[in-house]
Amino acid sequence: MNESTVARVALDDPFWGRFRETVTREGIPYQWKALNDQLDADAEPSRCMRNFRIAAGKEQGEFGGFVFQDSDVYKWLEGVAYSLRWKPDPALEAVADGAIEEITAAQQPDGYLDTYYIINGLDRRWTNLKDHHELYVAGHMIEAAVAYYRVTGKRALLDAAIRFVKHIDSVIGPEEGKLRGYPGHPVAEMALMRLYEVTGDPMHLKLAEYFVNERGKSPLFFEEEDARNGNGFYWKNSPFRYQYYQAGRPVRDQKDAEGHAVRAMYLYSGMADVARVTGDGSLARACRTLWESTVRRRMYVTGAVGSSEYGEAFTFDYDLPNDTVYGETCAAIGLVFFARRMLQLEPRAEYADVMERALYNGVISGMQLDGKRFFYVNPLEVVPEACEKDAHKRHVRPERQKWFGCACCPPNLIRLLASLEDYVATRSGDTLYVNLYVGGEIDGGALKLKMETNYPWQGDIRLRVTEAGDAPAAVALRIPGWCPGWTLALNGKALEPEVKDGYATVRRAWRAGDALSLALEMPARYVRAHSRIREDAGRVALQRGPVVYCLEEADNGGALHCVLTDTHAGIDAVYEPDTLGGVVTLTTGGFREPDGDPDDAPYRFGDAPETRPVRLRWIPYYAWANRGVGEMRVWVRA
Amino acid sequence: MNESTVARVALDDPFWGRFRETVTREGIPYQWKALNDQLDADAEPSRCMRNFRIAAGKEQGEFGGFVFQDSDVYKWLEGVAYSLRWKPDPALEAVADGAIEEITAAQQPDGYLDTYYIINGLDRRWTNLKDHHELYVAGHMIEAAVAYYRVTGKRALLDAAIRFVKHIDSVIGPEEGKLRGYPGHPVAEMALMRLYEVTGDPMHLKLAEYFVNERGKSPLFFEEEDARNGNGFYWKNSPFRYQYYQAGRPVRDQKDAEGHAVRAMYLYSGMADVARVTGDGSLARACRTLWESTVRRRMYVTGAVGSSEYGEAFTFDYDLPNDTVYGETCAAIGLVFFARRMLQLEPRAEYADVMERALYNGVISGMQLDGKRFFYVNPLEVVPEACEKDAHKRHVRPERQKWFGCACCPPNLIRLLASLEDYVATRSGDTLYVNLYVGGEIDGGALKLKMETNYPWQGDIRLRVTEAGDAPAAVALRIPGWCPGWTLALNGKALEPEVKDGYATVRRAWRAGDALSLALEMPARYVRAHSRIREDAGRVALQRGPVVYCLEEADNGGALHCVLTDTHAGIDAVYEPDTLGGVVTLTTGGFREPDGDPDDAPYRFGDAPETRPVRLRWIPYYAWANRGVGEMRVWVRA
């Protein structure tokens, strides 16, 4: 193996900068209000911070929200930490410190910290690892604590997290007298690996390893737990059963991405972390198997995963319905986590291709351009009337919501967008892998680079060496899978470097001022789905660079199922600075079947309806539903 | 208005004869076993007859099955009555008499008869008209009683039903001190109208009228009932709410076919009966409105209705998904009931067209050719793996089942198929309307005809006058909506009669021996759906005569979404006596996209896949799933 570490990056990018500004200016304050129940009356209340105050004895009341409600503030805090990293803000830091005080005030003397059980009775804690999310909450606490410590140097939350982990280790594990359990909802695995990076405490590594390796072993802990609790098993008659939790069998025996998609992505991410740090080859192979299943047979063209609302879950190979899809924002985010960790296991551009696909499409589609409303579900085809009147599509919303009772997605978006620099580049030995083309300064150790680009709207990337050591080093530039042709020049002279595993690699003794120019051809092109994807048969999508496009009713009228695009005609691409925050729109030729039939008969004999030529205007998928409610469609008849 | 009565017919038809033989030979004995829990262990037990014995105090035990379990034997008895009409069978009649003895032994002194409440406590009876089906059970009892009396002359069940109705009338109605309720599941309306035909008792008419007119009035009885019972309202958050029961508003204010599809069809049928007998124009208009909504905007090409499993219900206009459809067999049967009653309200061939569409497709698809297995749900597109692994398609089964816990459909099929003669012809004044082309003898009063045909495989129909009165009379022959051309001859001489409302009418003084020959052109033709039906965009169905066709994996391989039919090439039709009980199969030219992609990438840029020419073999839709489990598709890419 060829493990990599994440290269430090200071991001300065027009595309992502706007998202980050939005997150910092709108998302973080907005979500803090949400966590404190200060949104408008029509938003669902969070009760998150109130639960901590009640748990600390500062307020009277009942626990509110889901069993995992605590995690919302942890994800928010993690996002705040990343935001402070790129944009220091003493006022925001003071708010965060205050939140941490509220949180730690609720911690129990033995280190336990989950307001649901503190409020409802500690005697029942650790009795339902399968569904009650204590380890999930702990995981997010750790993630927040590590991030906040790394950025601010403040240890309050970190120490509290370490105490909580110590308590967990005293209760759960393979040793006699402990619960042989593991998380019902993974995240603690990757969180503990991050904690281990900071603490170097072998217990933290050991616990993460145990969680991964114990999972799904027979006799099944979750089954025993249900028996102890006298609980029925909710997923008994589901196709996935314990695979809902990715616990139907040991992780190395799992061949397909199954069950709840967010849980799956988080587990696989933790597995990849453990495999990398421990050098466990069989675990790395398991990651690769699950990766292949996920991205080759169960992923949408937008990077969305999770085909069904039932269980928010995967279904089966090539089953990718566009209109009843789940495609939870958190699952696409989880796919980004997984992809970055696979990149760290082995530098192959295919991982970064998927990471990029999710980021520019199915992740950021989760947020309105103003940062104030969010999608939980990210469909590829919407007919608003169906969302209202067809029970199987009611999880699909035609417009983003202000907040959710189960508010996992909005803070998850914040923490990802605020930490985007951690996904740009990785280092392995003397090679710096540039995985995403995002403007900023890359700290590759002795070699420091400045990257400038107008990606994803243009394919030109300029890399300038700002510092270099004496020893030769390599810069490996990802050639995206979508790119049909490219050129590379060093200080104005064409290079023809070898391309291996999707990276064009230039190795030399660098000098400050060296300039690499990568020009990626970025034509808009039609995408065709694998022949087994039933729902896309006879249809095409349109993609330019990493950006997947869609048709919206706002531009093209309704009844988008009556629209055909002409794949033989040209595609015009125009950057429109005033549209949707500045996007390249695409225009194609096409045809439209008439709406309605002469006598309005439901069925008739005869020829295909006569079509009329139309111009179709496509916008980036991520920006849909920013101009009111209407139809939308990614896969269009060809 | 121009009301019609049903003409008596003695059926003798090769196509329907086989179905009837199957029903009599297999279905009736098989279902009697089912009602008595004598099927194999893997079939769901019925408990139906056992409930009657327990209610009569002959056996100990608890009530088993659904609250409406009694209705299964009533539907079976009704089917037996019709079977005895065309094929007397003393042994079967003795079994039926025995069943009637078991049933009447459970009747209470006050006339009440519903084993659920007799067993579980009479103090709770009539407290949940909305969901507990007492009036539904009563309705089916009446239907069976009338049918059995008409065929055998035996009054035992009829008298018991009259006693039950008398009891109902003493408890429910608009008068002070009575419950102002009506059926949660309609059927009593049309049943009472049939009882009224036999008894002439104005109370029977009045009660039916009351049920129709009271329905949906404000304050809503069902809402008050829920409040009294302290029940939550299960459909509170559904799109249809009380329209699930077609009780959201008075029937004359209902503009769309909404809610539970079987309930809707039964209610509309009862409304049409009441409108015809009372001459109520506003009620007739309401029927017409609901008819239009049903058949013009919410019906599948197979005559199936009910787009969604959620609520077994209608959704919205032109929302007709082929793979998640409900299309309950009982709902298609209900559409036949409704259509015949609309025909009786006004003789327009469009009603018979729909009746025929449902009968030859979505009704008989519910039964295996051997009469031993049944579909509850009748999909137009099936991928077996999806039925197993996609929760939203688990109601769709790729093969017929032996029996159901909720066994409404099998006995409903029996009673319809055994009474098919009641759908063939109607009489109004001196006109005999021939609505279905089915061999047999038609008793049109003074005019008696013998009809011979090999319909639906051939379009030639021969009608010979066997008796005629002195006065002139008219024979009105339906020209089916699917028919592109026809000729008519009287005693060998061409006629060109006027066609009005879809009937070619010949009026004359008939003489025995007169022979009418109708030749309907019956080419196989492609069908296109209304442009607003999203799921059928870019696709065609194939129909020949009234028969809708489908592709099955057994003939064409799997991955039917990769198959295109060539609508410009010819269609070969061949009668195959040894296939599926004898059917006309169709063969078309077509194309198949390759299965799989070169590197198995989920998405690729580039041209449409190269297709290879194939011959496609189509079979009648009703006969699908008689040759093992596989894919099936009605709407095929064109």
JSON list of N, CA and C in Angstrom, two decimals, chain A residues 264-302:
[
{"chain": "A", "resi": 264, "resn": "ALA", "atom": "N", "xyz": [-23.75, 3.24, 5.96]},
{"chain": "A", "resi": 264, "resn": "ALA", "atom": "CA", "xyz": [-22.78, 2.51, 5.14]},
{"chain": "A", "resi": 264, "resn": "ALA", "atom": "C", "xyz": [-21.56, 3.38, 4.84]},
{"chain": "A", "resi": 265, "resn": "MET", "atom": "N", "xyz": [-21.81, 4.60, 4.38]},
{"chain": "A", "resi": 265, "resn": "MET", "atom": "CA", "xyz": [-20.68, 5.46, 4.00]},
{"chain": "A", "resi": 265, "resn": "MET", "atom": "C", "xyz": [-19.79, 5.75, 5.21]},
{"chain": "A", "resi": 266, "resn": "TYR", "atom": "N", "xyz": [-20.40, 5.98, 6.36]},
{"chain": "A", "resi": 266, "resn": "TYR", "atom": "CA", "xyz": [-19.62, 6.27, 7.55]},
{"chain": "A", "resi": 266, "resn": "TYR", "atom": "C", "xyz": [-18.81, 5.06, 7.99]},
{"chain": "A", "resi": 267, "resn": "LEU", "atom": "N", "xyz": [-19.45, 3.90, 7.96]},
{"chain": "A", "resi": 267, "resn": "LEU", "atom": "CA", "xyz": [-18.72, 2.69, 8.34]},
{"chain": "A", "resi": 267, "resn": "LEU", "atom": "C", "xyz": [-17.54, 2.45, 7.41]},
{"chain": "A", "resi": 268, "resn": "TYR", "atom": "N", "xyz": [-17.80, 2.52, 6.10]},
{"chain": "A", "resi": 268, "resn": "TYR", "atom": "CA", "xyz": [-16.73, 2.25, 5.14]},
{"chain": "A", "resi": 268, "resn": "TYR", "atom": "C", "xyz": [-15.59, 3.25, 5.33]},
{"chain": "A", "resi": 269, "resn": "SER", "atom": "N", "xyz": [-15.92, 4.49, 5.66]},
{"chain": "A", "resi": 269, "resn": "SER", "atom": "CA", "xyz": [-14.88, 5.50, 5.90]},
{"chain": "A", "resi": 269, "resn": "SER", "atom": "C", "xyz": [-14.02, 5.10, 7.09]},
{"chain": "A", "resi": 270, "resn": "GLY", "atom": "N", "xyz": [-14.68, 4.68, 8.14]},
{"chain": "A", "resi": 270, "resn": "GLY", "atom": "CA", "xyz": [-13.93, 4.24, 9.33]},
{"chain": "A", "resi": 270, "resn": "GLY", "atom": "C", "xyz": [-13.08, 3.02, 9.03]},
{"chain": "A", "resi": 271, "resn": "MET", "atom": "N", "xyz": [-13.64, 2.10, 8.24]},
{"chain": "A", "resi": 271, "resn": "MET", "atom": "CA", "xyz": [-12.87, 0.91, 7.86]},
{"chain": "A", "resi": 271, "resn": "MET", "atom": "C", "xyz": [-11.61, 1.30, 7.10]},
{"chain": "A", "resi": 272, "resn": "ALA", "atom": "N", "xyz": [-11.75, 2.25, 6.18]},
{"chain": "A", "resi": 272, "resn": "ALA", "atom": "CA", "xyz": [-10.59, 2.67, 5.38]},
{"chain": "A", "resi": 272, "resn": "ALA", "atom": "C", "xyz": [-9.54, 3.33, 6.28]},
{"chain": "A", "resi": 273, "resn": "ASP", "atom": "N", "xyz": [-9.97, 4.11, 7.25]},
{"chain": "A", "resi": 273, "resn": "ASP", "atom": "CA", "xyz": [-9.02, 4.71, 8.20]},
{"chain": "A", "resi": 273, "resn": "ASP", "atom": "C", "xyz": [-8.26, 3.63, 8.96]},
{"chain": "A", "resi": 274, "resn": "VAL", "atom": "N", "xyz": [-9.00, 2.68, 9.48]},
{"chain": "A", "resi": 274, "resn": "VAL", "atom": "CA", "xyz": [-8.36, 1.61, 10.26]},
{"chain": "A", "resi": 274, "resn": "VAL", "atom": "C", "xyz": [-7.42, 0.81, 9.37]},
{"chain": "A", "resi": 275, "resn": "ALA", "atom": "N", "xyz": [-7.87, 0.49, 8.16]},
{"chain": "A", "resi": 275, "resn": "ALA", "atom": "CA", "xyz": [-7.02, -0.29, 7.24]},
{"chain": "A", "resi": 275, "resn": "ALA", "atom": "C", "xyz": [-5.72, 0.45, 6.95]},
{"chain": "A", "resi": 276, "resn": "ARG", "atom": "N", "xyz": [-5.81, 1.75, 6.74]},
{"chain": "A", "resi": 276, "resn": "ARG", "atom": "CA", "xyz": [-4.62, 2.54, 6.42]},
{"chain": "A", "resi": 276, "resn": "ARG", "atom": "C", "xyz": [-3.65, 2.56, 7.60]},
{"chain": "A", "resi": 277, "resn": "VAL", "atom": "N", "xyz": [-4.15, 2.84, 8.77]},
{"chain": "A", "resi": 277, "resn": "VAL", "atom": "CA", "xyz": [-3.26, 3.02, 9.92]},
{"chain": "A", "resi": 277, "resn": "VAL", "atom": "C", "xyz": [-2.70, 1.70, 10.40]},
{"chain": "A", "resi": 278, "resn": "THR", "atom": "N", "xyz": [-3.51, 0.63, 10.32]},
{"chain": "A", "resi": 278, "resn": "THR", "atom": "CA", "xyz": [-3.03, -0.66, 10.81]},
{"chain": "A", "resi": 278, "resn": "THR", "atom": "C", "xyz": [-2.36, -1.48, 9.72]},
{"chain": "A", "resi": 279, "resn": "GLY", "atom": "N", "xyz": [-2.50, -1.05, 8.45]},
{"chain": "A", "resi": 279, "resn": "GLY", "atom": "CA", "xyz": [-1.93, -1.83, 7.36]},
{"chain": "A", "resi": 279, "resn": "GLY", "atom": "C", "xyz": [-2.64, -3.16, 7.14]},
{"chain": "A", "resi": 280, "resn": "ASP", "atom": "N", "xyz": [-3.90, -3.21, 7.50]},
{"chain": "A", "resi": 280, "resn": "ASP", "atom": "CA", "xyz": [-4.66, -4.46, 7.41]},
{"chain": "A", "resi": 280, "resn": "ASP", "atom": "C", "xyz": [-5.14, -4.68, 5.97]},
{"chain": "A", "resi": 281, "resn": "GLY", "atom": "N", "xyz": [-4.48, -5.60, 5.28]},
{"chain": "A", "resi": 281, "resn": "GLY", "atom": "CA", "xyz": [-4.76, -5.82, 3.86]},
{"chain": "A", "resi": 281, "resn": "GLY", "atom": "C", "xyz": [-6.15, -6.37, 3.60]},
{"chain": "A", "resi": 282, "resn": "SER", "atom": "N", "xyz": [-6.62, -7.26, 4.46]},
{"chain": "A", "resi": 282, "resn": "SER", "atom": "CA", "xyz": [-7.94, -7.85, 4.22]},
{"chain": "A", "resi": 282, "resn": "SER", "atom": "C", "xyz": [-9.02, -6.78, 4.41]},
{"chain": "A", "resi": 283, "resn": "LEU", "atom": "N", "xyz": [-8.77, -5.88, 5.33]},
{"chain": "A", "resi": 283, "resn": "LEU", "atom": "CA", "xyz": [-9.74, -4.81, 5.54]},
{"chain": "A", "resi": 283, "resn": "LEU", "atom": "C", "xyz": [-9.71, -3.83, 4.36]},
{"chain": "A", "resi": 284, "resn": "ALA", "atom": "N", "xyz": [-8.52, -3.56, 3.85]},
{"chain": "A", "resi": 284, "resn": "ALA", "atom": "CA", "xyz": [-8.41, -2.69, 2.67]},
{"chain": "A", "resi": 284, "resn": "ALA", "atom": "C", "xyz": [-9.13, -3.31, 1.48]},
{"chain": "A", "resi": 285, "resn": "ARG", "atom": "N", "xyz": [-9.01, -4.63, 1.34]},
{"chain": "A", "resi": 285, "resn": "ARG", "atom": "CA", "xyz": [-9.71, -5.29, 0.24]},
{"chain": "A", "resi": 285, "resn": "ARG", "atom": "C", "xyz": [-11.22, -5.20, 0.42]},
{"chain": "A", "resi": 286, "resn": "ALA", "atom": "N", "xyz": [-11.67, -5.33, 1.66]},
{"chain": "A", "resi": 286, "resn": "ALA", "atom": "CA", "xyz": [-13.11, -5.19, 1.93]},
{"chain": "A", "resi": 286, "resn": "ALA", "atom": "C", "xyz": [-13.59, -3.79, 1.55]},
{"chain": "A", "resi": 287, "resn": "CYS", "atom": "N", "xyz": [-12.77, -2.79, 1.85]},
{"chain": "A", "resi": 287, "resn": "CYS", "atom": "CA", "xyz": [-13.12, -1.42, 1.47]},
{"chain": "A", "resi": 287, "resn": "CYS", "atom": "C", "xyz": [-13.24, -1.30, -0.04]},
{"chain": "A", "resi": 288, "resn": "ARG", "atom": "N", "xyz": [-12.31, -1.90, -0.74]},
{"chain": "A", "resi": 288, "resn": "ARG", "atom": "CA", "xyz": [-12.29, -1.82, -2.20]},
{"chain": "A", "resi": 288, "resn": "ARG", "atom": "C", "xyz": [-13.56, -2.49, -2.78]},
{"chain": "A", "resi": 289, "resn": "THR", "atom": "N", "xyz": [-13.91, -3.65, -2.21]},
{"chain": "A", "resi": 289, "resn": "THR", "atom": "CA", "xyz": [-15.11, -4.36, -2.67]},
{"chain": "A", "resi": 289, "resn": "THR", "atom": "C", "xyz": [-16.35, -3.50, -2.48]},
{"chain": "A", "resi": 290, "resn": "LEU", "atom": "N", "xyz": [-16.45, -2.89, -1.31]},
{"chain": "A", "resi": 290, "resn": "LEU", "atom": "CA", "xyz": [-17.64, -2.09, -1.02]},
{"chain": "A", "resi": 290, "resn": "LEU", "atom": "C", "xyz": [-17.64, -0.79, -1.83]},
{"chain": "A", "resi": 291, "resn": "TRP", "atom": "N", "xyz": [-16.45, -0.29, -2.10]},
{"chain": "A", "resi": 291, "resn": "TRP", "atom": "CA", "xyz": [-16.32, 0.87, -2.97]},
{"chain": "A", "resi": 291, "resn": "TRP", "atom": "C", "xyz": [-16.87, 0.56, -4.37]},
{"chain": "A", "resi": 292, "resn": "GLU", "atom": "N", "xyz": [-16.41, -0.55, -4.91]},
{"chain": "A", "resi": 292, "resn": "GLU", "atom": "CA", "xyz": [-16.84, -0.94, -6.26]},
{"chain": "A", "resi": 292, "resn": "GLU", "atom": "C", "xyz": [-18.35, -1.11, -6.31]},
{"chain": "A", "resi": 293, "resn": "SER", "atom": "N", "xyz": [-18.88, -1.77, -5.31]},
{"chain": "A", "resi": 293, "resn": "SER", "atom": "CA", "xyz": [-20.33, -1.97, -5.29]},
{"chain": "A", "resi": 293, "resn": "SER", "atom": "C", "xyz": [-21.05, -0.63, -5.27]},
{"chain": "A", "resi": 294, "resn": "THR", "atom": "N", "xyz": [-20.53, 0.28, -4.43]},
{"chain": "A", "resi": 294, "resn": "THR", "atom": "CA", "xyz": [-21.19, 1.58, -4.28]},
{"chain": "A", "resi": 294, "resn": "THR", "atom": "C", "xyz": [-21.14, 2.38, -5.57]},
{"chain": "A", "resi": 295, "resn": "VAL", "atom": "N", "xyz": [-19.94, 2.57, -6.11]},
{"chain": "A", "resi": 295, "resn": "VAL", "atom": "CA", "xyz": [-19.82, 3.57, -7.18]},
{"chain": "A", "resi": 295, "resn": "VAL", "atom": "C", "xyz": [-20.02, 3.01, -8.57]},
{"chain": "A", "resi": 296, "resn": "ARG", "atom": "N", "xyz": [-19.89, 1.70, -8.72]},
{"chain": "A", "resi": 296, "resn": "ARG", "atom": "CA", "xyz": [-20.05, 1.14, -10.07]},
{"chain": "A", "resi": 296, "resn": "ARG", "atom": "C", "xyz": [-21.46, 0.64, -10.32]},
{"chain": "A", "resi": 297, "resn": "ARG", "atom": "N", "xyz": [-22.21, 0.33, -9.27]},
{"chain": "A", "resi": 297, "resn": "ARG", "atom": "CA", "xyz": [-23.51, -0.29, -9.49]},
{"chain": "A", "resi": 297, "resn": "ARG", "atom": "C", "xyz": [-24.66, 0.35, -8.70]},
{"chain": "A", "resi": 298, "resn": "ARG", "atom": "N", "xyz": [-24.33, 1.23, -7.75]},
{"chain": "A", "resi": 298, "resn": "ARG", "atom": "CA", "xyz": [-25.41, 1.74, -6.89]},
{"chain": "A", "resi": 298, "resn": "ARG", "atom": "C", "xyz": [-25.35, 3.24, -6.67]},
{"chain": "A", "resi": 299, "resn": "MET", "atom": "N", "xyz": [-24.69, 3.95, -7.53]},
{"chain": "A", "resi": 299, "resn": "MET", "atom": "CA", "xyz": [-24.54, 5.40, -7.38]},
{"chain": "A", "resi": 299, "resn": "MET", "atom": "C", "xyz": [-25.22, 6.12, -8.54]},
{"chain": "A", "resi": 300, "resn": "TYR", "atom": "N", "xyz": [-25.87, 7.22, -8.25]},
{"chain": "A", "resi": 300, "resn": "TYR", "atom": "CA", "xyz": [-26.46, 8.06, -9.28]},
{"chain": "A", "resi": 300, "resn": "TYR", "atom": "C", "xyz": [-25.39, 8.90, -9.96]},
{"chain": "A", "resi": 301, "resn": "VAL", "atom": "N", "xyz": [-25.73, 9.46, -11.11]},
{"chain": "A", "resi": 301, "resn": "VAL", "atom": "CA", "xyz": [-24.78, 10.27, -11.87]},
{"chain": "A", "resi": 301, "resn": "VAL", "atom": "C", "xyz": [-24.42, 11.54, -11.10]},
{"chain": "A", "resi": 302, "resn": "THR", "atom": "N", "xyz": [-25.23, 11.91, -10.13]},
{"chain": "A", "resi": 302, "resn": "THR", "atom": "CA", "xyz": [-24.96, 13.09, -9.31]},
{"chain": "A", "resi": 302, "resn": "THR", "atom": "C", "xyz": [-24.10, 12.76, -8.09]}
]
